[in-house]
mmCIF file of C-alpha atoms in Angstrom:
data_model
loop_
_atom_site.group_PDB
_atom_site.id
_atom_site.type_symbol
_atom_site.label_atom_id
_atom_site.label_comp_id
_atom_site.label_asym_id
_atom_site.label_seq_id
_atom_site.Cartn_x
_atom_site.Cartn_y
_atom_site.Cartn_z
ATOM 1 C CA MET C 58 -22.487 7.099 -17.249
ATOM 2 C CA SER C 59 -21.273 5.100 -20.219
ATOM 3 C CA GLY C 60 -21.902 1.862 -22.033
ATOM 4 C CA SER C 61 -21.238 -1.239 -19.968
ATOM 5 C CA ASP C 62 -18.681 -2.491 -22.516
ATOM 6 C CA ILE C 63 -16.727 0.700 -21.975
ATOM 7 C CA GLU C 64 -16.924 0.335 -18.206
ATOM 8 C CA VAL C 65 -15.689 -3.251 -18.396
ATOM 9 C CA LEU C 66 -12.779 -2.077 -20.547
ATOM 10 C CA ILE C 67 -11.901 0.724 -18.129
ATOM 11 C CA GLU C 68 -11.903 -1.760 -15.237
ATOM 12 C CA LYS C 69 -9.552 -4.057 -17.117
ATOM 13 C CA PHE C 70 -7.196 -1.199 -17.918
ATOM 14 C CA ALA C 71 -7.311 0.077 -14.342
ATOM 15 C CA ARG C 72 -6.062 -3.306 -13.109
ATOM 16 C CA LEU C 73 -2.792 -3.041 -15.047
ATOM 17 C CA PRO C 74 0.271 -1.992 -13.040
ATOM 18 C CA GLY C 75 0.940 1.726 -13.217
ATOM 19 C CA LEU C 76 -2.629 2.589 -14.184
ATOM 20 C CA GLY C 77 -5.507 3.624 -11.972
ATOM 21 C CA PRO C 78 -9.160 4.419 -12.677
ATOM 22 C CA ARG C 79 -8.330 7.935 -13.876
ATOM 23 C CA SER C 80 -5.562 7.025 -16.312
ATOM 24 C CA ALA C 81 -7.593 4.009 -17.469
ATOM 25 C CA ARG C 82 -10.499 6.321 -18.340
ATOM 26 C CA ARG C 83 -8.214 8.680 -20.232
ATOM 27 C CA ALA C 84 -6.600 5.833 -22.146
ATOM 28 C CA VAL C 85 -9.940 4.248 -23.045
ATOM 29 C CA LEU C 86 -11.405 7.582 -24.190
ATOM 30 C CA GLU C 87 -8.369 8.139 -26.399
ATOM 31 C CA LEU C 88 -8.782 4.651 -27.837
ATOM 32 C CA ILE C 89 -12.491 5.148 -28.600
ATOM 33 C CA LYS C 90 -11.802 8.533 -30.161
ATOM 34 C CA ASN C 91 -9.223 6.963 -32.462
ATOM 35 C CA LYS C 92 -10.730 3.609 -33.326
ATOM 36 C CA ASN C 93 -8.862 3.111 -36.575
ATOM 37 C CA SER C 94 -5.515 4.623 -35.689
ATOM 38 C CA LEU C 95 -5.243 3.357 -32.091
ATOM 39 C CA LEU C 96 -7.904 0.904 -30.957
ATOM 40 C CA TRP C 97 -7.853 -1.668 -33.765
ATOM 41 C CA PRO C 98 -4.030 -1.628 -34.096
ATOM 42 C CA LEU C 99 -3.786 -2.178 -30.316
ATOM 43 C CA ILE C 100 -6.144 -5.150 -30.525
ATOM 44 C CA GLN C 101 -4.040 -6.576 -33.351
ATOM 45 C CA ALA C 102 -0.804 -6.087 -31.391
ATOM 46 C CA LEU C 103 -2.318 -7.709 -28.282
ATOM 47 C CA GLU C 104 -3.553 -10.678 -30.314
ATOM 48 C CA ASN C 105 -0.154 -11.135 -31.952
ATOM 49 C CA THR C 106 1.502 -11.081 -28.556
ATOM 50 C CA ALA C 107 -1.056 -13.443 -27.024
ATOM 51 C CA ASN C 108 -0.712 -15.908 -29.889
ATOM 52 C CA ASN C 109 3.014 -15.754 -30.492
ATOM 53 C CA THR C 110 4.745 -15.142 -27.170
ATOM 54 C CA LYS C 111 6.460 -18.104 -25.600
ATOM 55 C CA ILE C 112 8.346 -18.542 -22.338
ATOM 56 C CA CYS C 113 11.930 -19.629 -22.994
ATOM 57 C CA THR C 114 12.394 -23.021 -21.291
ATOM 58 C CA ARG C 115 16.077 -22.295 -20.773
ATOM 59 C CA CYS C 116 16.116 -18.853 -19.141
ATOM 60 C CA GLY C 117 12.462 -17.887 -18.591
ATOM 61 C CA ASN C 118 12.502 -14.872 -20.935
ATOM 62 C CA PHE C 119 9.477 -13.997 -23.090
ATOM 63 C CA ASP C 120 10.096 -14.258 -26.822
ATOM 64 C CA LEU C 121 8.566 -15.463 -30.067
ATOM 65 C CA ILE C 122 10.860 -18.491 -30.159
ATOM 66 C CA ASP C 123 11.899 -21.072 -27.574
ATOM 67 C CA PRO C 124 14.802 -21.093 -26.734
ATOM 68 C CA CYS C 125 14.753 -17.301 -26.900
ATOM 69 C CA ASN C 126 16.924 -15.089 -29.090
ATOM 70 C CA ILE C 127 19.396 -14.550 -26.263
ATOM 71 C CA CYS C 128 19.838 -18.254 -25.418
ATOM 72 C CA ASN C 129 20.054 -18.998 -29.146
ATOM 73 C CA ASP C 130 22.625 -16.326 -29.942
ATOM 74 C CA PRO C 131 26.046 -17.926 -30.586
ATOM 75 C CA LYS C 132 27.703 -14.531 -30.079
ATOM 76 C CA ARG C 133 26.680 -14.335 -26.417
ATOM 77 C CA ASP C 134 29.347 -15.196 -23.861
ATOM 78 C CA ASN C 135 28.254 -18.559 -22.473
ATOM 79 C CA THR C 136 30.749 -18.449 -19.632
ATOM 80 C CA LEU C 137 28.737 -15.732 -17.873
ATOM 81 C CA LEU C 138 25.324 -16.367 -16.353
ATOM 82 C CA CYS C 139 23.319 -13.515 -14.871
ATOM 83 C CA ILE C 140 20.597 -14.416 -12.379
ATOM 84 C CA VAL C 141 17.656 -11.980 -12.336
ATOM 85 C CA GLU C 142 14.294 -12.002 -10.629
ATOM 86 C CA GLY C 143 12.082 -11.367 -13.643
ATOM 87 C CA VAL C 144 11.777 -10.540 -17.309
ATOM 88 C CA ALA C 145 11.625 -6.795 -16.516
ATOM 89 C CA ASP C 146 15.121 -6.992 -14.963
ATOM 90 C CA LEU C 147 16.440 -8.957 -17.935
ATOM 91 C CA TRP C 148 15.059 -6.306 -20.301
ATOM 92 C CA ALA C 149 16.604 -3.529 -18.189
ATOM 93 C CA LEU C 150 20.046 -5.155 -18.445
ATOM 94 C CA GLU C 151 19.585 -5.727 -22.183
ATOM 95 C CA ARG C 152 18.621 -2.079 -22.685
ATOM 96 C CA SER C 153 21.804 -0.971 -20.951
ATOM 97 C CA GLY C 154 23.752 -3.144 -23.397
ATOM 98 C CA CYS C 155 26.377 -3.793 -20.713
ATOM 99 C CA PHE C 156 25.977 -7.553 -20.440
ATOM 100 C CA LYS C 157 26.700 -10.039 -23.200
ATOM 101 C CA GLY C 158 26.307 -13.306 -21.311
ATOM 102 C CA LEU C 159 23.292 -15.509 -20.665
ATOM 103 C CA TYR C 160 20.451 -15.126 -18.172
ATOM 104 C CA HIS C 161 18.499 -17.190 -15.725
ATOM 105 C CA ILE C 162 15.199 -15.898 -14.341
ATOM 106 C CA THR C 163 14.274 -17.072 -10.837
ATOM 107 C CA GLY C 164 10.675 -15.954 -11.185
ATOM 108 C CA GLY C 165 10.654 -14.478 -7.692
ATOM 109 C CA LEU C 166 12.644 -13.853 -4.522
ATOM 110 C CA LEU C 167 12.715 -15.849 -1.287
ATOM 111 C CA SER C 168 10.438 -14.229 1.255
ATOM 112 C CA ALA C 169 9.500 -15.496 4.700
ATOM 113 C CA ILE C 170 6.648 -12.981 4.880
ATOM 114 C CA ASP C 171 5.102 -13.957 1.538
ATOM 115 C CA GLY C 172 5.909 -17.643 2.100
ATOM 116 C CA ILE C 173 8.085 -17.963 -1.004
ATOM 117 C CA ARG C 174 10.452 -20.900 -0.520
ATOM 118 C CA PRO C 175 13.324 -22.187 -2.665
ATOM 119 C CA GLU C 176 11.051 -24.770 -4.302
ATOM 120 C CA ASP C 177 8.807 -21.925 -5.526
ATOM 121 C CA LEU C 178 11.652 -20.444 -7.569
ATOM 122 C CA ASN C 179 12.739 -21.605 -11.008
ATOM 123 C CA LEU C 180 15.950 -23.332 -9.916
ATOM 124 C CA GLU C 181 15.448 -26.878 -11.206
ATOM 125 C CA ASN C 182 17.561 -26.632 -14.297
ATOM 126 C CA LEU C 183 20.052 -24.128 -12.894
ATOM 127 C CA SER C 184 22.836 -26.559 -11.815
ATOM 128 C CA LEU C 185 22.222 -28.598 -14.948
ATOM 129 C CA LYS C 186 22.568 -25.478 -17.080
ATOM 130 C CA ILE C 187 25.742 -24.377 -15.329
ATOM 131 C CA ASN C 188 27.416 -27.712 -16.026
ATOM 132 C CA GLU C 189 26.118 -27.954 -19.584
ATOM 133 C CA LEU C 190 26.944 -24.446 -20.667
ATOM 134 C CA ASN C 191 30.486 -24.156 -19.421
ATOM 135 C CA ILE C 192 29.605 -21.249 -17.119
ATOM 136 C CA SER C 193 32.543 -19.891 -15.138
ATOM 137 C CA GLU C 194 30.866 -16.981 -13.356
ATOM 138 C CA VAL C 195 27.364 -16.482 -12.008
ATOM 139 C CA ILE C 196 26.378 -12.857 -11.412
ATOM 140 C CA MET C 197 23.546 -12.210 -8.959
ATOM 141 C CA ALA C 198 21.672 -9.212 -10.359
ATOM 142 C CA LEU C 199 18.970 -9.203 -7.700
ATOM 143 C CA SER C 200 17.317 -6.262 -5.948
ATOM 144 C CA ALA C 201 19.202 -4.641 -3.093
ATOM 145 C CA THR C 202 16.341 -5.513 -0.750
ATOM 146 C CA LEU C 203 16.156 -7.992 2.125
ATOM 147 C CA GLU C 204 14.464 -10.535 -0.157
ATOM 148 C CA GLY C 205 16.923 -9.964 -2.994
ATOM 149 C CA GLN C 206 19.945 -10.403 -0.769
ATOM 150 C CA THR C 207 18.470 -13.430 1.017
ATOM 151 C CA THR C 208 17.911 -15.032 -2.368
ATOM 152 C CA ALA C 209 21.434 -14.125 -3.526
ATOM 153 C CA HIS C 210 22.951 -15.728 -0.445
ATOM 154 C CA TYR C 211 20.779 -18.813 -0.779
ATOM 155 C CA LEU C 212 21.818 -19.188 -4.419
ATOM 156 C CA ALA C 213 25.488 -18.667 -3.589
ATOM 157 C CA LYS C 214 25.210 -21.576 -1.125
ATOM 158 C CA PHE C 215 23.200 -23.577 -3.650
ATOM 159 C CA LEU C 216 26.080 -23.178 -6.134
ATOM 160 C CA ASP C 217 28.744 -24.015 -3.548
ATOM 161 C CA ASP C 218 29.294 -27.505 -4.924
ATOM 162 C CA THR C 219 29.883 -26.240 -8.457
ATOM 163 C CA SER C 220 33.203 -24.688 -9.391
ATOM 164 C CA VAL C 221 31.726 -21.398 -10.663
ATOM 165 C CA LYS C 222 32.686 -18.020 -9.291
ATOM 166 C CA VAL C 223 29.696 -16.208 -7.761
ATOM 167 C CA SER C 224 29.491 -12.404 -7.793
ATOM 168 C CA GLY C 225 26.925 -9.685 -7.139
ATOM 169 C CA LEU C 226 26.245 -6.208 -8.503
ATOM 170 C CA ALA C 227 28.300 -3.422 -6.905
ATOM 171 C CA ARG C 228 26.523 -1.189 -4.403
ATOM 172 C CA GLY C 229 27.063 2.526 -4.044
ATOM 173 C CA ILE C 230 25.985 5.914 -5.281
ATOM 174 C CA PRO C 231 23.932 5.732 -8.497
ATOM 175 C CA VAL C 232 25.251 7.658 -11.511
ATOM 176 C CA GLY C 233 24.009 11.228 -11.276
ATOM 177 C CA GLY C 234 23.115 10.728 -7.607
ATOM 178 C CA GLU C 235 23.471 13.759 -5.341
ATOM 179 C CA LEU C 236 24.697 12.958 -1.841
ATOM 180 C CA ASP C 237 22.106 15.226 -0.321
ATOM 181 C CA PHE C 238 19.243 13.145 -1.709
ATOM 182 C CA LEU C 239 20.614 9.665 -1.004
ATOM 183 C CA ASP C 240 19.307 7.524 1.831
ATOM 184 C CA ASP C 241 21.545 6.618 4.770
ATOM 185 C CA GLY C 242 21.844 2.980 3.731
ATOM 186 C CA THR C 243 23.226 3.836 0.295
ATOM 187 C CA LEU C 244 25.620 6.394 1.740
ATOM 188 C CA THR C 245 26.875 3.943 4.365
ATOM 189 C CA THR C 246 27.407 1.225 1.748
ATOM 190 C CA ALA C 247 29.149 3.641 -0.604
ATOM 191 C CA LEU C 248 31.489 4.795 2.157
ATOM 192 C CA LYS C 249 32.277 1.282 3.359
ATOM 193 C CA SER C 250 32.961 0.071 -0.184
ATOM 194 C CA ARG C 251 35.099 3.106 -1.086
ATOM 195 C CA ARG C 252 37.797 2.464 -3.666
ATOM 196 C CA PRO C 253 41.096 4.118 -4.577
ATOM 197 C CA LEU C 254 40.831 6.717 -7.317
ATOM 198 C CA MET B 235 15.742 -7.699 -26.003
ATOM 199 C CA SER B 236 12.314 -9.133 -26.702
ATOM 200 C CA GLY B 237 10.173 -10.405 -29.528
ATOM 201 C CA SER B 238 9.265 -7.768 -32.078
ATOM 202 C CA ASP B 239 5.547 -8.383 -31.447
ATOM 203 C CA ILE B 240 6.116 -7.488 -27.820
ATOM 204 C CA GLU B 241 8.054 -4.360 -28.773
ATOM 205 C CA VAL B 242 5.263 -3.257 -31.120
ATOM 206 C CA LEU B 243 2.748 -3.767 -28.326
ATOM 207 C CA ILE B 244 4.850 -1.784 -25.840
ATOM 208 C CA GLU B 245 5.095 1.083 -28.348
ATOM 209 C CA LYS B 246 1.323 1.110 -28.812
ATOM 210 C CA PHE B 247 0.746 1.155 -25.053
ATOM 211 C CA ALA B 248 3.344 3.873 -24.537
ATOM 212 C CA ARG B 249 1.428 6.143 -26.909
ATOM 213 C CA LEU B 250 -1.698 6.148 -24.718
ATOM 214 C CA PRO B 251 -2.208 9.225 -22.530
ATOM 215 C CA GLY B 252 -0.845 8.757 -19.021
ATOM 216 C CA LEU B 253 1.512 5.962 -20.022
ATOM 217 C CA GLY B 254 5.167 6.160 -20.948
ATOM 218 C CA PRO B 255 7.695 3.569 -22.100
ATOM 219 C CA ARG B 256 8.318 2.369 -18.536
ATOM 220 C CA SER B 257 4.686 1.900 -17.508
ATOM 221 C CA ALA B 258 3.918 0.405 -20.936
ATOM 222 C CA ARG B 259 6.622 -2.225 -20.384
ATOM 223 C CA ARG B 260 5.273 -3.034 -16.932
ATOM 224 C CA ALA B 261 1.715 -3.322 -18.221
ATOM 225 C CA VAL B 262 2.722 -5.524 -21.168
ATOM 226 C CA LEU B 263 4.820 -7.820 -18.958
ATOM 227 C CA GLU B 264 1.884 -8.199 -16.586
ATOM 228 C CA LEU B 265 -0.374 -9.017 -19.541
ATOM 229 C CA ILE B 266 2.004 -11.642 -20.931
ATOM 230 C CA LYS B 267 2.460 -13.200 -17.499
ATOM 231 C CA ASN B 268 -1.315 -13.545 -17.146
ATOM 232 C CA LYS B 269 -2.459 -14.455 -20.634
ATOM 233 C CA ASN B 270 -5.672 -16.142 -19.608
ATOM 234 C CA SER B 271 -6.709 -13.943 -16.732
ATOM 235 C CA LEU B 272 -5.671 -10.565 -18.174
ATOM 236 C CA LEU B 273 -4.506 -10.547 -21.796
ATOM 237 C CA TRP B 274 -7.333 -12.437 -23.512
ATOM 238 C CA PRO B 275 -10.088 -10.759 -21.453
ATOM 239 C CA LEU B 276 -8.564 -7.359 -22.325
ATOM 240 C CA ILE B 277 -8.580 -8.224 -26.035
ATOM 241 C CA GLN B 278 -12.222 -9.285 -25.725
ATOM 242 C CA ALA B 279 -13.168 -6.065 -23.916
ATOM 243 C CA LEU B 280 -11.341 -3.946 -26.515
ATOM 244 C CA GLU B 281 -13.086 -5.766 -29.360
ATOM 245 C CA ASN B 282 -16.491 -5.313 -27.728
ATOM 246 C CA THR B 283 -15.821 -1.616 -27.306
ATOM 247 C CA ALA B 284 -14.492 -1.235 -30.847
ATOM 248 C CA ASN B 285 -17.494 -3.029 -32.308
ATOM 249 C CA ASN B 286 -20.284 -1.670 -30.156
ATOM 250 C CA THR B 287 -19.424 1.901 -29.194
ATOM 251 C CA LYS B 288 -21.351 4.608 -30.979
ATOM 252 C CA ILE B 289 -21.189 8.380 -30.811
ATOM 253 C CA CYS B 290 -24.528 9.830 -29.708
ATOM 254 C CA THR B 291 -25.753 12.083 -32.530
ATOM 255 C CA ARG B 292 -27.628 14.253 -30.033
ATOM 256 C CA CYS B 293 -25.012 15.065 -27.399
ATOM 257 C CA GLY B 294 -21.727 13.535 -28.636
ATOM 258 C CA ASN B 295 -21.360 11.043 -25.747
ATOM 259 C CA PHE B 296 -19.948 7.533 -26.320
ATOM 260 C CA ASP B 297 -22.420 4.756 -25.666
ATOM 261 C CA LEU B 298 -23.672 1.442 -27.009
ATOM 262 C CA ILE B 299 -26.874 3.040 -28.287
ATOM 263 C CA ASP B 300 -27.611 6.193 -30.274
ATOM 264 C CA PRO B 301 -29.175 8.392 -28.869
ATOM 265 C CA CYS B 302 -27.223 7.544 -25.714
ATOM 266 C CA ASN B 303 -28.647 6.386 -22.397
ATOM 267 C CA ILE B 304 -28.614 9.937 -21.030
ATOM 268 C CA CYS B 305 -30.439 11.524 -24.007
ATOM 269 C CA ASN B 306 -32.895 8.598 -23.965
ATOM 270 C CA ASP B 307 -33.622 8.742 -20.246
ATOM 271 C CA PRO B 308 -37.123 10.188 -19.668
ATOM 272 C CA LYS B 309 -36.210 10.857 -16.019
ATOM 273 C CA ARG B 310 -33.536 13.423 -16.943
ATOM 274 C CA ASP B 311 -34.503 17.064 -16.610
ATOM 275 C CA ASN B 312 -34.828 18.300 -20.203
ATOM 276 C CA THR B 313 -35.019 21.939 -19.169
ATOM 277 C CA LEU B 314 -31.314 21.933 -18.240
ATOM 278 C CA LEU B 315 -28.543 21.622 -20.812
ATOM 279 C CA CYS B 316 -24.922 21.375 -19.717
ATOM 280 C CA ILE B 317 -22.262 22.261 -22.293
ATOM 281 C CA VAL B 318 -18.962 20.398 -21.841
ATOM 282 C CA GLU B 319 -15.817 20.156 -23.905
ATOM 283 C CA GLY B 320 -15.515 16.385 -24.111
ATOM 284 C CA VAL B 321 -16.738 12.990 -23.038
ATOM 285 C CA ALA B 322 -14.274 12.936 -20.111
ATOM 286 C CA ASP B 323 -15.957 16.026 -18.641
ATOM 287 C CA LEU B 324 -19.413 14.525 -19.149
ATOM 288 C CA TRP B 325 -18.276 11.366 -17.350
ATOM 289 C CA ALA B 326 -16.793 13.462 -14.513
ATOM 290 C CA LEU B 327 -20.123 15.249 -13.987
ATOM 291 C CA GLU B 328 -22.020 11.963 -14.167
ATOM 292 C CA ARG B 329 -19.713 10.416 -11.566
ATOM 293 C CA SER B 330 -20.405 13.289 -9.208
ATOM 294 C CA GLY B 331 -24.113 12.578 -9.618
ATOM 295 C CA CYS B 332 -24.853 16.277 -9.145
ATOM 296 C CA PHE B 333 -26.442 16.959 -12.531
ATOM 297 C CA LYS B 334 -29.645 15.409 -13.803
ATOM 298 C CA GLY B 335 -30.148 17.391 -17.019
ATOM 299 C CA LEU B 336 -28.914 16.790 -20.550
ATOM 300 C CA TYR B 337 -25.525 17.404 -22.126
ATOM 301 C CA HIS B 338 -24.016 18.855 -25.236
ATOM 302 C CA ILE B 339 -20.368 18.142 -26.123
ATOM 303 C CA THR B 340 -18.569 20.851 -28.111
ATOM 304 C CA GLY B 341 -15.707 18.565 -29.050
ATOM 305 C CA GLY B 342 -13.152 21.262 -28.347
ATOM 306 C CA LEU B 343 -12.540 24.828 -27.231
ATOM 307 C CA LEU B 344 -11.999 27.947 -29.332
ATOM 308 C CA SER B 345 -8.299 28.696 -29.576
ATOM 309 C CA ALA B 346 -6.560 31.345 -31.625
ATOM 310 C CA ILE B 347 -3.203 29.623 -31.095
ATOM 311 C CA ASP B 348 -4.384 26.205 -32.245
ATOM 312 C CA GLY B 349 -6.600 27.714 -34.952
ATOM 313 C CA ILE B 350 -9.820 26.231 -33.608
ATOM 314 C CA ARG B 351 -12.753 28.345 -34.845
ATOM 315 C CA PRO B 352 -16.482 28.185 -34.064
ATOM 316 C CA GLU B 353 -17.116 26.106 -37.187
ATOM 317 C CA ASP B 354 -14.714 23.449 -35.852
ATOM 318 C CA LEU B 355 -16.915 22.900 -32.803
ATOM 319 C CA ASN B 356 -20.006 20.733 -32.679
ATOM 320 C CA LEU B 357 -22.562 23.563 -32.564
ATOM 321 C CA GLU B 358 -24.743 22.815 -35.581
ATOM 322 C CA ASN B 359 -27.638 21.211 -33.811
ATOM 323 C CA LEU B 360 -27.295 23.244 -30.601
ATOM 324 C CA SER B 361 -29.914 25.963 -31.282
ATOM 325 C CA LEU B 362 -32.179 23.361 -32.840
ATOM 326 C CA LYS B 363 -31.832 21.186 -29.757
ATOM 327 C CA ILE B 364 -32.513 24.086 -27.402
ATOM 328 C CA ASN B 365 -35.778 24.909 -29.170
ATOM 329 C CA GLU B 366 -36.845 21.291 -29.566
ATOM 330 C CA LEU B 367 -36.108 20.180 -26.031
ATOM 331 C CA ASN B 368 -37.733 22.979 -24.106
ATOM 332 C CA ILE B 369 -34.402 23.970 -22.497
ATOM 333 C CA SER B 370 -34.700 26.872 -20.070
ATOM 334 C CA GLU B 371 -31.100 27.038 -18.796
ATOM 335 C CA VAL B 372 -27.785 26.344 -20.452
ATOM 336 C CA ILE B 373 -24.875 25.715 -18.049
ATOM 337 C CA MET B 374 -21.366 26.262 -19.392
ATOM 338 C CA ALA B 375 -19.221 23.614 -17.678
ATOM 339 C CA LEU B 376 -16.028 24.512 -19.513
ATOM 340 C CA SER B 377 -12.451 24.667 -18.219
ATOM 341 C CA ALA B 378 -11.431 27.770 -16.280
ATOM 342 C CA THR B 379 -8.745 28.450 -18.879
ATOM 343 C CA LEU B 380 -8.440 31.205 -21.466
ATOM 344 C CA GLU B 381 -9.813 28.876 -24.153
ATOM 345 C CA GLY B 382 -12.627 27.615 -21.945
ATOM 346 C CA GLN B 383 -13.762 31.101 -21.020
ATOM 347 C CA THR B 384 -13.473 32.396 -24.597
ATOM 348 C CA THR B 385 -15.667 29.517 -25.721
ATOM 349 C CA ALA B 386 -18.159 30.158 -22.901
ATOM 350 C CA HIS B 387 -18.473 33.817 -23.894
ATOM 351 C CA TYR B 388 -18.801 32.959 -27.568
ATOM 352 C CA LEU B 389 -21.540 30.453 -26.776
ATOM 353 C CA ALA B 390 -23.350 32.920 -24.508
ATOM 354 C CA LYS B 391 -23.438 35.384 -27.434
ATOM 355 C CA PHE B 392 -24.401 32.573 -29.789
ATOM 356 C CA LEU B 393 -27.415 31.843 -27.550
ATOM 357 C CA ASP B 394 -28.356 35.502 -27.189
ATOM 358 C CA ASP B 395 -31.284 35.251 -29.614
ATOM 359 C CA THR B 396 -32.797 32.337 -27.728
ATOM 360 C CA SER B 397 -34.723 32.899 -24.526
ATOM 361 C CA VAL B 398 -32.632 30.529 -22.404
ATOM 362 C CA LYS B 399 -30.791 31.586 -19.277
ATOM 363 C CA VAL B 400 -27.046 31.062 -19.602
ATOM 364 C CA SER B 401 -24.919 30.271 -16.533
ATOM 365 C CA GLY B 402 -21.401 29.073 -15.759
ATOM 366 C CA LEU B 403 -19.791 26.990 -13.017
ATOM 367 C CA ALA B 404 -18.868 28.912 -9.868
ATOM 368 C CA ARG B 405 -15.202 29.735 -9.353
ATOM 369 C CA GLY B 406 -13.418 29.695 -6.025
ATOM 370 C CA ILE B 407 -11.515 27.516 -3.614
ATOM 371 C CA PRO B 408 -11.885 23.780 -4.352
ATOM 372 C CA VAL B 409 -13.295 21.586 -1.586
ATOM 373 C CA GLY B 410 -10.409 20.547 0.687
ATOM 374 C CA GLY B 411 -8.214 23.267 -0.768
ATOM 375 C CA GLU B 412 -5.671 24.834 1.570
ATOM 376 C CA LEU B 413 -5.127 28.554 1.018
ATOM 377 C CA ASP B 414 -1.400 28.123 1.302
ATOM 378 C CA PHE B 415 -1.275 25.883 -1.773
ATOM 379 C CA LEU B 416 -3.681 27.773 -4.023
ATOM 380 C CA ASP B 417 -2.487 29.852 -6.936
ATOM 381 C CA ASP B 418 -2.944 33.635 -6.938
ATOM 382 C CA GLY B 419 -5.616 33.521 -9.644
ATOM 383 C CA THR B 420 -7.868 31.208 -7.664
ATOM 384 C CA LEU B 421 -7.366 33.203 -4.462
ATOM 385 C CA THR B 422 -8.164 36.481 -6.236
ATOM 386 C CA THR B 423 -11.309 35.023 -7.812
ATOM 387 C CA ALA B 424 -12.416 33.515 -4.500
ATOM 388 C CA LEU B 425 -11.944 36.820 -2.713
ATOM 389 C CA LYS B 426 -13.692 38.852 -5.410
ATOM 390 C CA SER B 427 -16.621 36.418 -5.495
ATOM 391 C CA ARG B 428 -16.933 36.212 -1.700
ATOM 392 C CA ARG B 429 -20.416 35.527 -0.382
ATOM 393 C CA PRO B 430 -22.236 36.130 2.888
ATOM 394 C CA LEU B 431 -22.112 33.218 5.338
#
C-alpha cells in the first residue's frame, strides 16, 4: 500500500490521544504533500521540544526552565496553591486567566481500581512547599469524578496538620448549560448548592 | 502558560487535518510525557519519511521507490487502470484489496468555483501510459460529487480517441446502510439503478 517508513509514521501518529488510524493517515498525507511548509518545520518543533522541555521540580509543569515561569514569577500570589491532576489542567486554568497563584501537580488521582495509592502521587514536597511558600489557602481543582473527589478528601486530611485553609471548585450548572441537557447528578448538586440571588 | 517551543509545536499540530487546538494540546502533552517512548521515535519516523518518500512519476503515489511498488509489481494486472483523485483514495482501494490493476492519480478534480482546469490536473502522461501499458479498461474511481463527476466525464471524453473501455464505480446504498438514514440523492440513484435479484 505505501512505503514502510510511511506506515511506521502512520502507526506512531495513530497512537497519539485523539487520533485514530484514519486521522493519522490524513495527517501524514498532508505532511508528505507539504514537506517544506509542514513536515520539516514539524520535525524542527518536535526536536526543540524534546531537547528543551524540562519538568519543573517545584510544581511539575512542563517548561523550558526549571523552576518554571509560573513558579519563578514574583507577581504570582504565593499565598494561593492550586492542586491539579496534570499539566493539561494547569494549562486550562492558565488559559482562563482566572487564577494568579501557584500550582502543584499530583501526577494522577487515587484509584482503588487502577491501584494508584498515595505514594504513587507527587506529594513528597507538598507539605514542605506549603510551609516554605507562606501558602494560606490550598484549592483542590480536581475532576468531579469518584477518583478526583477521593483524592481531594485524602489531600484535605493530609493537610490537616498544617494551618492552611482547604477549598474545592464550586459545583453546579456550567456556563451556557441548558437544564434540559444536564445530567441528574449536576442538576441535583446545583439545586442542593443553590445560592441567594 | 507553557514554554514557547511547546506552544509552537501545538500550533503546528493544530494545523494538521483532523486536529484542532484541543487535540493538538493533548497529543503534545502525551509526547512530552513520553519523550523516549513516543517523542523521539516520532521524530525519527518523520525524518525517515521526509528523507525517503518519493512521488512515483508513473502514477503519483507516495513510496520509497520511484516507480512505486504498485507500478513495479509484475503481478498487478496492467490491463486495468484506476483513476483516483489522490493518494488517500489509492490507499483506500489498496486497503480494501479489491483492485489488482494499476493507478493514475489526477491530483485534483475539475472545479469551476476553485478555478481548477484540465491543465492543472496530472494528465500529461495518461494517454501515453494507456498506449504503453496495454490498458484495456479505465475505471473512474472519483468522488460522487459534482466535481468528481465533471472530471469523470471530461476524462471519458479525453479518452474517446483511445480504444479503452471507460467505466465508473457503481452508485447505490452503501453496505450496512439503513434506508432511513440515507440522503434522497442516494436513494433516488439506488432506485433508478435497481437490478434483478
